[in-house]
Amino acid sequence: MSGSPARARRREAAARLWRAYRAHRAGLFGLGVLVLIAAAALAAPLLVEGDVRKVTGTPGGPLEPPSARFPLGTDQFGRPLLGLLLWGARISLTVGLLAAALSVAIGAAVGIVAGHYGGWFATLLMRITDWFLVMPTLVLAIVLATVMSRDVWTVIVAIGVTSWPTTARLVRAQTIAVESRPYIERAKALGGGHRHIMGRHVLPNVLPLVLAQTTLGISAAILTEATLAFLGLGDPMVISWGGMLQEAREAGAVSSGHWWYLAPPGLAIALVALAFTLCGRAIEKVLDPRLGVGR
């Protein structure tokens, strides 16, 4: 019975957050777009006939323009671009989600530890963070993707370990603000150790910031993945939106005027990045206590 009031409070808090989120039309639009794209990606095996990865025995001719049979046209091998787009969504979204989660996890851990302990250890962590911050993220990701094996996990690690500094600095500032509050002093006076303070008091207060940063980081990760794939540093055995752009470039779609080869993956990348950004901005406004959510 003791858990029932706690569950009721959590449900009520979630309901308040959802009501506040619904007040942001841009955030609702972004969420709707993401739900539709995620559903289409999950249903790709049911919606797409055959194996679109095969370049032999394809159903269409090379570079056919959009038609009733192929709504988005075909690629240089005669594969339908609509099927490639749906399968590519699975890889692009997966890489974006996992890379952003890795990046935010590293940034949150560094920020909380640096903000909690302070001293020379925090100074050292922040100098390392500053070094990563001033280095171009894309350049570091290209270097890592070049020296490591060419697969999806390499891209995820390359993006995740190069894009965490911004999160680390934000979380450190929030941690310092939280630890200046009186109840932290009371917890320390009652014998609360470092793990207790960071896990039970600091982490719950920085989670809203971490959630917003994760949502915003996904769009950046998807764009970085597309850039790496476009440069030929992605996994050649999988289909992604960036890989589709790279194949279109190799096929000379720009110079030959085959716009339908370039437009679908490019628009999909832009739309998903915009949708995640809109969701992230809405979540920031909802979770920011200065906005008075739930009043």
mmCIF file of C-alpha atoms in Angstrom:
data_model
loop_
_atom_site.group_PDB
_atom_site.id
_atom_site.type_symbol
_atom_site.label_atom_id
_atom_site.label_comp_id
_atom_site.label_asym_id
_atom_site.label_seq_id
_atom_site.Cartn_x
_atom_site.Cartn_y
_atom_site.Cartn_z
ATOM 1 C CA MET A 1 0.000 0.000 0.000
ATOM 2 C CA SER A 2 2.907 2.310 0.645
ATOM 3 C CA GLY A 3 3.769 2.355 -3.035
ATOM 4 C CA SER A 4 0.309 3.407 -4.185
ATOM 5 C CA PRO A 5 0.555 7.075 -3.102
ATOM 6 C CA ALA A 6 3.981 7.316 -4.716
ATOM 7 C CA ARG A 7 2.664 5.868 -7.974
ATOM 8 C CA ALA A 8 -0.283 8.240 -7.834
ATOM 9 C CA ARG A 9 2.037 11.206 -7.387
ATOM 10 C CA ARG A 10 4.170 10.068 -10.326
ATOM 11 C CA ARG A 11 1.094 9.684 -12.516
ATOM 12 C CA GLU A 12 -0.128 13.122 -11.529
ATOM 13 C CA ALA A 13 3.295 14.656 -12.225
ATOM 14 C CA ALA A 14 3.407 12.934 -15.635
ATOM 15 C CA ALA A 15 -0.088 14.208 -16.392
ATOM 16 C CA ARG A 16 0.932 17.775 -15.494
ATOM 17 C CA LEU A 17 4.004 17.534 -17.718
ATOM 18 C CA TRP A 18 1.939 16.215 -20.628
ATOM 19 C CA ARG A 19 -0.611 19.023 -20.236
ATOM 20 C CA ALA A 20 2.228 21.542 -20.243
ATOM 21 C CA TYR A 21 3.831 19.890 -23.272
ATOM 22 C CA ARG A 22 0.552 19.961 -25.218
ATOM 23 C CA ALA A 23 0.537 23.741 -24.892
ATOM 24 C CA HIS A 24 3.539 23.880 -27.255
ATOM 25 C CA ARG A 25 2.213 23.364 -30.767
ATOM 26 C CA ALA A 26 5.658 23.151 -32.298
ATOM 27 C CA GLY A 27 6.591 20.412 -29.849
ATOM 28 C CA LEU A 28 3.405 18.497 -30.663
ATOM 29 C CA PHE A 29 4.167 18.781 -34.373
ATOM 30 C CA GLY A 30 7.680 17.454 -33.831
ATOM 31 C CA LEU A 31 6.395 14.593 -31.690
ATOM 32 C CA GLY A 32 3.805 13.657 -34.293
ATOM 33 C CA VAL A 33 6.424 13.605 -37.047
ATOM 34 C CA LEU A 34 8.725 11.415 -34.962
ATOM 35 C CA VAL A 35 5.941 8.972 -34.113
ATOM 36 C CA LEU A 36 5.013 8.590 -37.782
ATOM 37 C CA ILE A 37 8.616 8.117 -38.910
ATOM 38 C CA ALA A 38 9.395 5.682 -36.090
ATOM 39 C CA ALA A 39 6.268 3.654 -36.878
ATOM 40 C CA ALA A 40 7.192 3.531 -40.573
ATOM 41 C CA ALA A 41 10.743 2.450 -39.712
ATOM 42 C CA LEU A 42 9.542 -0.319 -37.411
ATOM 43 C CA ALA A 43 7.069 -1.518 -40.054
ATOM 44 C CA ALA A 44 9.666 -1.463 -42.854
ATOM 45 C CA PRO A 45 9.897 -5.291 -43.064
ATOM 46 C CA LEU A 46 6.135 -5.401 -43.586
ATOM 47 C CA LEU A 47 5.877 -2.439 -45.938
ATOM 48 C CA VAL A 48 8.848 -3.212 -48.189
ATOM 49 C CA GLU A 49 8.842 -6.297 -50.376
ATOM 50 C CA GLY A 50 12.079 -8.229 -50.802
ATOM 51 C CA ASP A 51 15.569 -7.326 -49.672
ATOM 52 C CA VAL A 52 16.362 -3.776 -50.759
ATOM 53 C CA ARG A 53 20.040 -4.339 -49.974
ATOM 54 C CA LYS A 54 20.428 -6.584 -53.023
ATOM 55 C CA VAL A 55 21.636 -4.845 -56.177
ATOM 56 C CA THR A 56 20.740 -7.728 -58.489
ATOM 57 C CA GLY A 57 17.287 -8.790 -59.600
ATOM 58 C CA THR A 58 15.826 -5.421 -58.681
ATOM 59 C CA PRO A 59 12.198 -4.655 -59.596
ATOM 60 C CA GLY A 60 12.876 -1.447 -61.562
ATOM 61 C CA GLY A 61 15.290 0.073 -64.018
ATOM 62 C CA PRO A 62 18.187 2.346 -63.097
ATOM 63 C CA LEU A 63 17.256 5.890 -62.068
ATOM 64 C CA GLU A 64 13.568 5.717 -62.991
ATOM 65 C CA PRO A 65 11.727 8.954 -62.093
ATOM 66 C CA PRO A 66 8.812 8.900 -59.626
ATOM 67 C CA SER A 67 5.767 7.040 -60.921
ATOM 68 C CA ALA A 68 2.701 5.182 -59.670
ATOM 69 C CA ARG A 69 4.775 2.014 -59.304
ATOM 70 C CA PHE A 70 7.748 3.751 -57.659
ATOM 71 C CA PRO A 71 6.456 6.871 -55.818
ATOM 72 C CA LEU A 72 9.986 8.139 -55.139
ATOM 73 C CA GLY A 73 11.693 6.658 -58.189
ATOM 74 C CA THR A 74 14.586 4.195 -58.209
ATOM 75 C CA ASP A 75 18.308 4.364 -57.556
ATOM 76 C CA GLN A 76 21.173 3.513 -59.883
ATOM 77 C CA PHE A 77 20.589 -0.220 -59.344
ATOM 78 C CA GLY A 78 16.828 -0.090 -59.884
ATOM 79 C CA ARG A 79 15.909 -0.386 -56.202
ATOM 80 C CA PRO A 80 12.817 1.591 -55.098
ATOM 81 C CA LEU A 81 13.889 4.657 -53.142
ATOM 82 C CA LEU A 82 10.818 4.490 -50.903
ATOM 83 C CA GLY A 83 11.933 1.109 -49.588
ATOM 84 C CA LEU A 84 15.485 2.348 -49.138
ATOM 85 C CA LEU A 85 14.181 5.390 -47.275
ATOM 86 C CA LEU A 86 12.159 3.252 -44.837
ATOM 87 C CA TRP A 87 15.054 0.891 -44.166
ATOM 88 C CA GLY A 88 17.460 3.800 -43.872
ATOM 89 C CA ALA A 89 15.286 5.328 -41.166
ATOM 90 C CA ARG A 90 15.992 2.342 -38.929
ATOM 91 C CA ILE A 91 19.765 2.864 -39.036
ATOM 92 C CA SER A 92 19.698 6.679 -38.909
ATOM 93 C CA LEU A 93 17.320 6.775 -35.929
ATOM 94 C CA THR A 94 19.185 4.009 -34.099
ATOM 95 C CA VAL A 95 22.544 5.713 -34.543
ATOM 96 C CA GLY A 96 21.082 9.060 -33.492
ATOM 97 C CA LEU A 97 19.451 7.663 -30.340
ATOM 98 C CA LEU A 98 22.412 5.562 -29.178
ATOM 99 C CA ALA A 99 25.046 8.174 -30.008
ATOM 100 C CA ALA A 100 23.098 10.902 -28.207
ATOM 101 C CA ALA A 101 22.550 8.625 -25.198
ATOM 102 C CA LEU A 102 26.277 7.831 -25.025
ATOM 103 C CA SER A 103 27.209 11.485 -25.387
ATOM 104 C CA VAL A 104 24.801 12.653 -22.684
ATOM 105 C CA ALA A 105 25.804 9.814 -20.339
ATOM 106 C CA ILE A 106 29.482 10.806 -20.579
ATOM 107 C CA GLY A 107 28.685 14.508 -20.234
ATOM 108 C CA ALA A 108 26.358 13.988 -17.267
ATOM 109 C CA ALA A 109 28.869 11.789 -15.432
ATOM 110 C CA VAL A 110 31.723 14.265 -15.974
ATOM 111 C CA GLY A 111 29.548 17.253 -15.049
ATOM 112 C CA ILE A 112 28.164 15.732 -11.841
ATOM 113 C CA VAL A 113 31.563 14.494 -10.649
ATOM 114 C CA ALA A 114 33.285 17.797 -11.433
ATOM 115 C CA GLY A 115 30.527 19.856 -9.825
ATOM 116 C CA HIS A 116 30.365 17.699 -6.711
ATOM 117 C CA TYR A 117 34.032 17.199 -5.846
ATOM 118 C CA GLY A 118 35.548 20.475 -7.049
ATOM 119 C CA GLY A 119 39.204 21.182 -6.438
ATOM 120 C CA TRP A 120 42.072 20.104 -8.679
ATOM 121 C CA PHE A 121 40.179 17.036 -9.907
ATOM 122 C CA ALA A 122 37.320 19.184 -11.210
ATOM 123 C CA THR A 123 39.818 21.575 -12.776
ATOM 124 C CA LEU A 124 41.474 18.674 -14.603
ATOM 125 C CA LEU A 125 38.125 17.360 -15.858
ATOM 126 C CA MET A 126 37.099 20.808 -17.070
ATOM 127 C CA ARG A 127 40.408 21.333 -18.894
ATOM 128 C CA ILE A 128 39.843 18.026 -20.714
ATOM 129 C CA THR A 129 36.288 19.144 -21.450
ATOM 130 C CA ASP A 130 37.528 22.474 -22.801
ATOM 131 C CA TRP A 131 39.988 20.667 -25.065
ATOM 132 C CA PHE A 132 37.189 18.572 -26.564
ATOM 133 C CA LEU A 133 34.990 21.658 -26.742
ATOM 134 C CA VAL A 134 37.398 23.705 -28.857
ATOM 135 C CA MET A 135 38.177 20.820 -31.178
ATOM 136 C CA PRO A 136 35.739 20.494 -34.100
ATOM 137 C CA THR A 137 33.416 17.607 -33.291
ATOM 138 C CA LEU A 138 33.099 16.524 -36.904
ATOM 139 C CA VAL A 139 36.876 16.429 -37.380
ATOM 140 C CA LEU A 140 37.355 14.259 -34.292
ATOM 141 C CA ALA A 141 34.521 11.975 -35.401
ATOM 142 C CA ILE A 142 36.097 11.634 -38.864
ATOM 143 C CA VAL A 143 39.444 10.715 -37.303
ATOM 144 C CA LEU A 144 37.887 8.057 -35.088
ATOM 145 C CA ALA A 145 35.743 6.666 -37.898
ATOM 146 C CA THR A 146 38.849 6.488 -40.103
ATOM 147 C CA VAL A 147 41.113 4.617 -37.686
ATOM 148 C CA MET A 148 38.426 2.239 -36.395
ATOM 149 C CA SER A 149 36.555 -0.485 -38.258
ATOM 150 C CA ARG A 150 33.781 0.698 -40.565
ATOM 151 C CA ASP A 151 30.560 -0.405 -38.905
ATOM 152 C CA VAL A 152 27.555 1.119 -37.191
ATOM 153 C CA TRP A 153 29.034 0.834 -33.695
ATOM 154 C CA THR A 154 32.114 2.736 -34.779
ATOM 155 C CA VAL A 155 29.926 5.619 -35.945
ATOM 156 C CA ILE A 156 27.986 5.563 -32.661
ATOM 157 C CA VAL A 157 31.174 5.637 -30.573
ATOM 158 C CA ALA A 158 32.789 8.276 -32.789
ATOM 159 C CA ILE A 159 29.817 10.609 -32.370
ATOM 160 C CA GLY A 160 29.226 9.847 -28.684
ATOM 161 C CA VAL A 161 32.773 10.376 -27.419
ATOM 162 C CA THR A 162 33.256 13.635 -29.299
ATOM 163 C CA SER A 163 30.015 15.510 -28.565
ATOM 164 C CA TRP A 164 29.676 15.380 -24.759
ATOM 165 C CA PRO A 165 31.498 18.578 -23.606
ATOM 166 C CA THR A 166 28.491 20.917 -23.873
ATOM 167 C CA THR A 167 26.400 18.599 -21.707
ATOM 168 C CA ALA A 168 29.240 18.303 -19.190
ATOM 169 C CA ARG A 169 29.508 22.066 -18.722
ATOM 170 C CA LEU A 170 25.741 22.520 -18.384
ATOM 171 C CA VAL A 171 25.393 19.653 -15.904
ATOM 172 C CA ARG A 172 28.366 20.904 -13.856
ATOM 173 C CA ALA A 173 26.788 24.340 -13.530
ATOM 174 C CA GLN A 174 23.468 22.777 -12.502
ATOM 175 C CA THR A 175 25.232 20.494 -10.008
ATOM 176 C CA ILE A 176 26.981 23.436 -8.351
ATOM 177 C CA ALA A 177 23.636 25.252 -8.101
ATOM 178 C CA VAL A 178 21.935 22.215 -6.555
ATOM 179 C CA GLU A 179 24.685 21.595 -4.014
ATOM 180 C CA SER A 180 24.441 25.164 -2.757
ATOM 181 C CA ARG A 181 20.920 24.515 -1.467
ATOM 182 C CA PRO A 182 20.313 24.063 2.292
ATOM 183 C CA TYR A 183 18.944 20.520 2.107
ATOM 184 C CA ILE A 184 22.284 19.318 0.687
ATOM 185 C CA GLU A 185 24.015 20.687 3.793
ATOM 186 C CA ARG A 186 21.467 18.868 5.965
ATOM 187 C CA ALA A 187 22.069 15.636 4.075
ATOM 188 C CA LYS A 188 25.817 15.966 4.600
ATOM 189 C CA ALA A 189 25.328 16.741 8.303
ATOM 190 C CA LEU A 190 23.227 13.590 8.669
ATOM 191 C CA GLY A 191 26.060 11.503 7.268
ATOM 192 C CA GLY A 192 25.210 11.350 3.568
ATOM 193 C CA GLY A 193 28.233 10.236 1.554
ATOM 194 C CA HIS A 194 29.323 11.269 -1.920
ATOM 195 C CA ARG A 195 27.359 8.523 -3.673
ATOM 196 C CA HIS A 196 24.238 9.357 -1.672
ATOM 197 C CA ILE A 197 24.468 13.069 -2.426
ATOM 198 C CA MET A 198 25.128 12.586 -6.140
ATOM 199 C CA GLY A 199 22.668 9.730 -6.647
ATOM 200 C CA ARG A 200 19.741 10.762 -4.452
ATOM 201 C CA HIS A 201 19.884 14.551 -4.576
ATOM 202 C CA VAL A 202 21.972 15.845 -7.500
ATOM 203 C CA LEU A 203 21.010 13.372 -10.217
ATOM 204 C CA PRO A 204 17.206 13.798 -9.897
ATOM 205 C CA ASN A 205 17.630 17.573 -10.142
ATOM 206 C CA VAL A 206 19.776 17.449 -13.277
ATOM 207 C CA LEU A 207 17.703 14.769 -15.046
ATOM 208 C CA PRO A 208 15.379 17.330 -16.696
ATOM 209 C CA LEU A 209 18.412 19.048 -18.207
ATOM 210 C CA VAL A 210 19.833 15.679 -19.270
ATOM 211 C CA LEU A 211 16.533 14.721 -20.928
ATOM 212 C CA ALA A 212 16.374 17.971 -22.866
ATOM 213 C CA GLN A 213 20.013 17.648 -23.920
ATOM 214 C CA THR A 214 19.409 14.086 -25.089
ATOM 215 C CA THR A 215 16.517 15.146 -27.282
ATOM 216 C CA LEU A 216 18.500 18.007 -28.774
ATOM 217 C CA GLY A 217 21.574 15.826 -29.187
ATOM 218 C CA ILE A 218 19.745 13.238 -31.285
ATOM 219 C CA SER A 219 19.246 15.682 -34.149
ATOM 220 C CA ALA A 220 22.937 16.621 -34.087
ATOM 221 C CA ALA A 221 23.913 12.938 -34.001
ATOM 222 C CA ILE A 222 21.715 12.132 -37.002
ATOM 223 C CA LEU A 223 23.271 14.991 -38.960
ATOM 224 C CA THR A 224 26.777 13.853 -38.006
ATOM 225 C CA GLU A 225 25.997 10.255 -38.995
ATOM 226 C CA ALA A 226 24.687 11.450 -42.336
ATOM 227 C CA THR A 227 27.850 13.500 -42.856
ATOM 228 C CA LEU A 228 30.130 10.574 -42.034
ATOM 229 C CA ALA A 229 28.173 8.275 -44.335
ATOM 230 C CA PHE A 230 28.202 10.909 -47.083
ATOM 231 C CA LEU A 231 31.996 11.062 -46.774
ATOM 232 C CA GLY A 232 32.177 7.295 -47.176
ATOM 233 C CA LEU A 233 33.029 6.565 -43.517
ATOM 234 C CA GLY A 234 29.837 4.704 -42.667
ATOM 235 C CA ASP A 235 29.114 0.989 -42.780
ATOM 236 C CA PRO A 236 28.828 0.027 -46.482
ATOM 237 C CA MET A 237 26.767 -3.041 -45.559
ATOM 238 C CA VAL A 238 23.820 -1.112 -44.119
ATOM 239 C CA ILE A 239 21.385 1.393 -45.576
ATOM 240 C CA SER A 240 21.174 4.843 -44.026
ATOM 241 C CA TRP A 241 20.016 8.232 -45.241
ATOM 242 C CA GLY A 242 23.576 9.523 -45.359
ATOM 243 C CA GLY A 243 24.630 6.437 -47.282
ATOM 244 C CA MET A 244 21.856 7.087 -49.800
ATOM 245 C CA LEU A 245 23.194 10.600 -50.348
ATOM 246 C CA GLN A 246 26.693 9.222 -50.801
ATOM 247 C CA GLU A 247 25.469 6.724 -53.408
ATOM 248 C CA ALA A 248 23.559 9.491 -55.190
ATOM 249 C CA ARG A 249 26.730 11.583 -55.348
ATOM 250 C CA GLU A 250 28.716 8.659 -56.713
ATOM 251 C CA ALA A 251 26.016 8.048 -59.342
ATOM 252 C CA GLY A 252 26.301 11.668 -60.503
ATOM 253 C CA ALA A 253 22.751 12.560 -59.510
ATOM 254 C CA VAL A 254 23.673 16.221 -59.051
ATOM 255 C CA SER A 255 25.204 16.753 -62.482
ATOM 256 C CA SER A 256 22.691 14.564 -64.332
ATOM 257 C CA GLY A 257 19.627 16.188 -62.781
ATOM 258 C CA HIS A 258 18.238 13.080 -61.042
ATOM 259 C CA TRP A 259 16.739 15.142 -58.221
ATOM 260 C CA TRP A 260 14.553 12.300 -56.930
ATOM 261 C CA TYR A 261 17.702 10.413 -55.908
ATOM 262 C CA LEU A 262 18.885 13.261 -53.664
ATOM 263 C CA ALA A 263 15.676 14.833 -52.380
ATOM 264 C CA PRO A 264 14.096 12.010 -50.284
ATOM 265 C CA PRO A 265 17.042 11.259 -47.954
ATOM 266 C CA GLY A 266 17.992 14.930 -47.700
ATOM 267 C CA LEU A 267 14.468 16.000 -46.788
ATOM 268 C CA ALA A 268 14.123 13.078 -44.356
ATOM 269 C CA ILE A 269 17.307 14.101 -42.517
ATOM 270 C CA ALA A 270 16.179 17.722 -42.315
ATOM 271 C CA LEU A 271 12.659 16.789 -41.167
ATOM 272 C CA VAL A 272 13.808 14.433 -38.408
ATOM 273 C CA ALA A 273 16.457 16.882 -37.178
ATOM 274 C CA LEU A 274 13.840 19.632 -37.061
ATOM 275 C CA ALA A 275 11.344 17.378 -35.254
ATOM 276 C CA PHE A 276 13.837 16.422 -32.534
ATOM 277 C CA THR A 277 14.871 20.047 -32.123
ATOM 278 C CA LEU A 278 11.247 21.138 -31.708
ATOM 279 C CA CYS A 279 10.659 18.395 -29.144
ATOM 280 C CA GLY A 280 13.821 19.330 -27.279
ATOM 281 C CA ARG A 281 12.913 23.010 -27.103
ATOM 282 C CA ALA A 282 9.422 22.151 -25.863
ATOM 283 C CA ILE A 283 10.818 19.811 -23.201
ATOM 284 C CA GLU A 284 13.226 22.532 -22.051
ATOM 285 C CA LYS A 285 10.345 24.937 -21.553
ATOM 286 C CA VAL A 286 8.211 22.337 -19.774
ATOM 287 C CA LEU A 287 10.919 21.152 -17.394
ATOM 288 C CA ASP A 288 12.413 24.574 -16.648
ATOM 289 C CA PRO A 289 11.173 25.354 -13.109
ATOM 290 C CA ARG A 290 11.314 29.076 -13.843
ATOM 291 C CA LEU A 291 8.341 28.624 -16.175
ATOM 292 C CA GLY A 292 6.142 27.571 -13.289
ATOM 293 C CA VAL A 293 4.930 24.272 -14.747
ATOM 294 C CA GLY A 294 1.802 22.960 -13.123
ATOM 295 C CA ARG A 295 0.534 26.279 -11.761
#
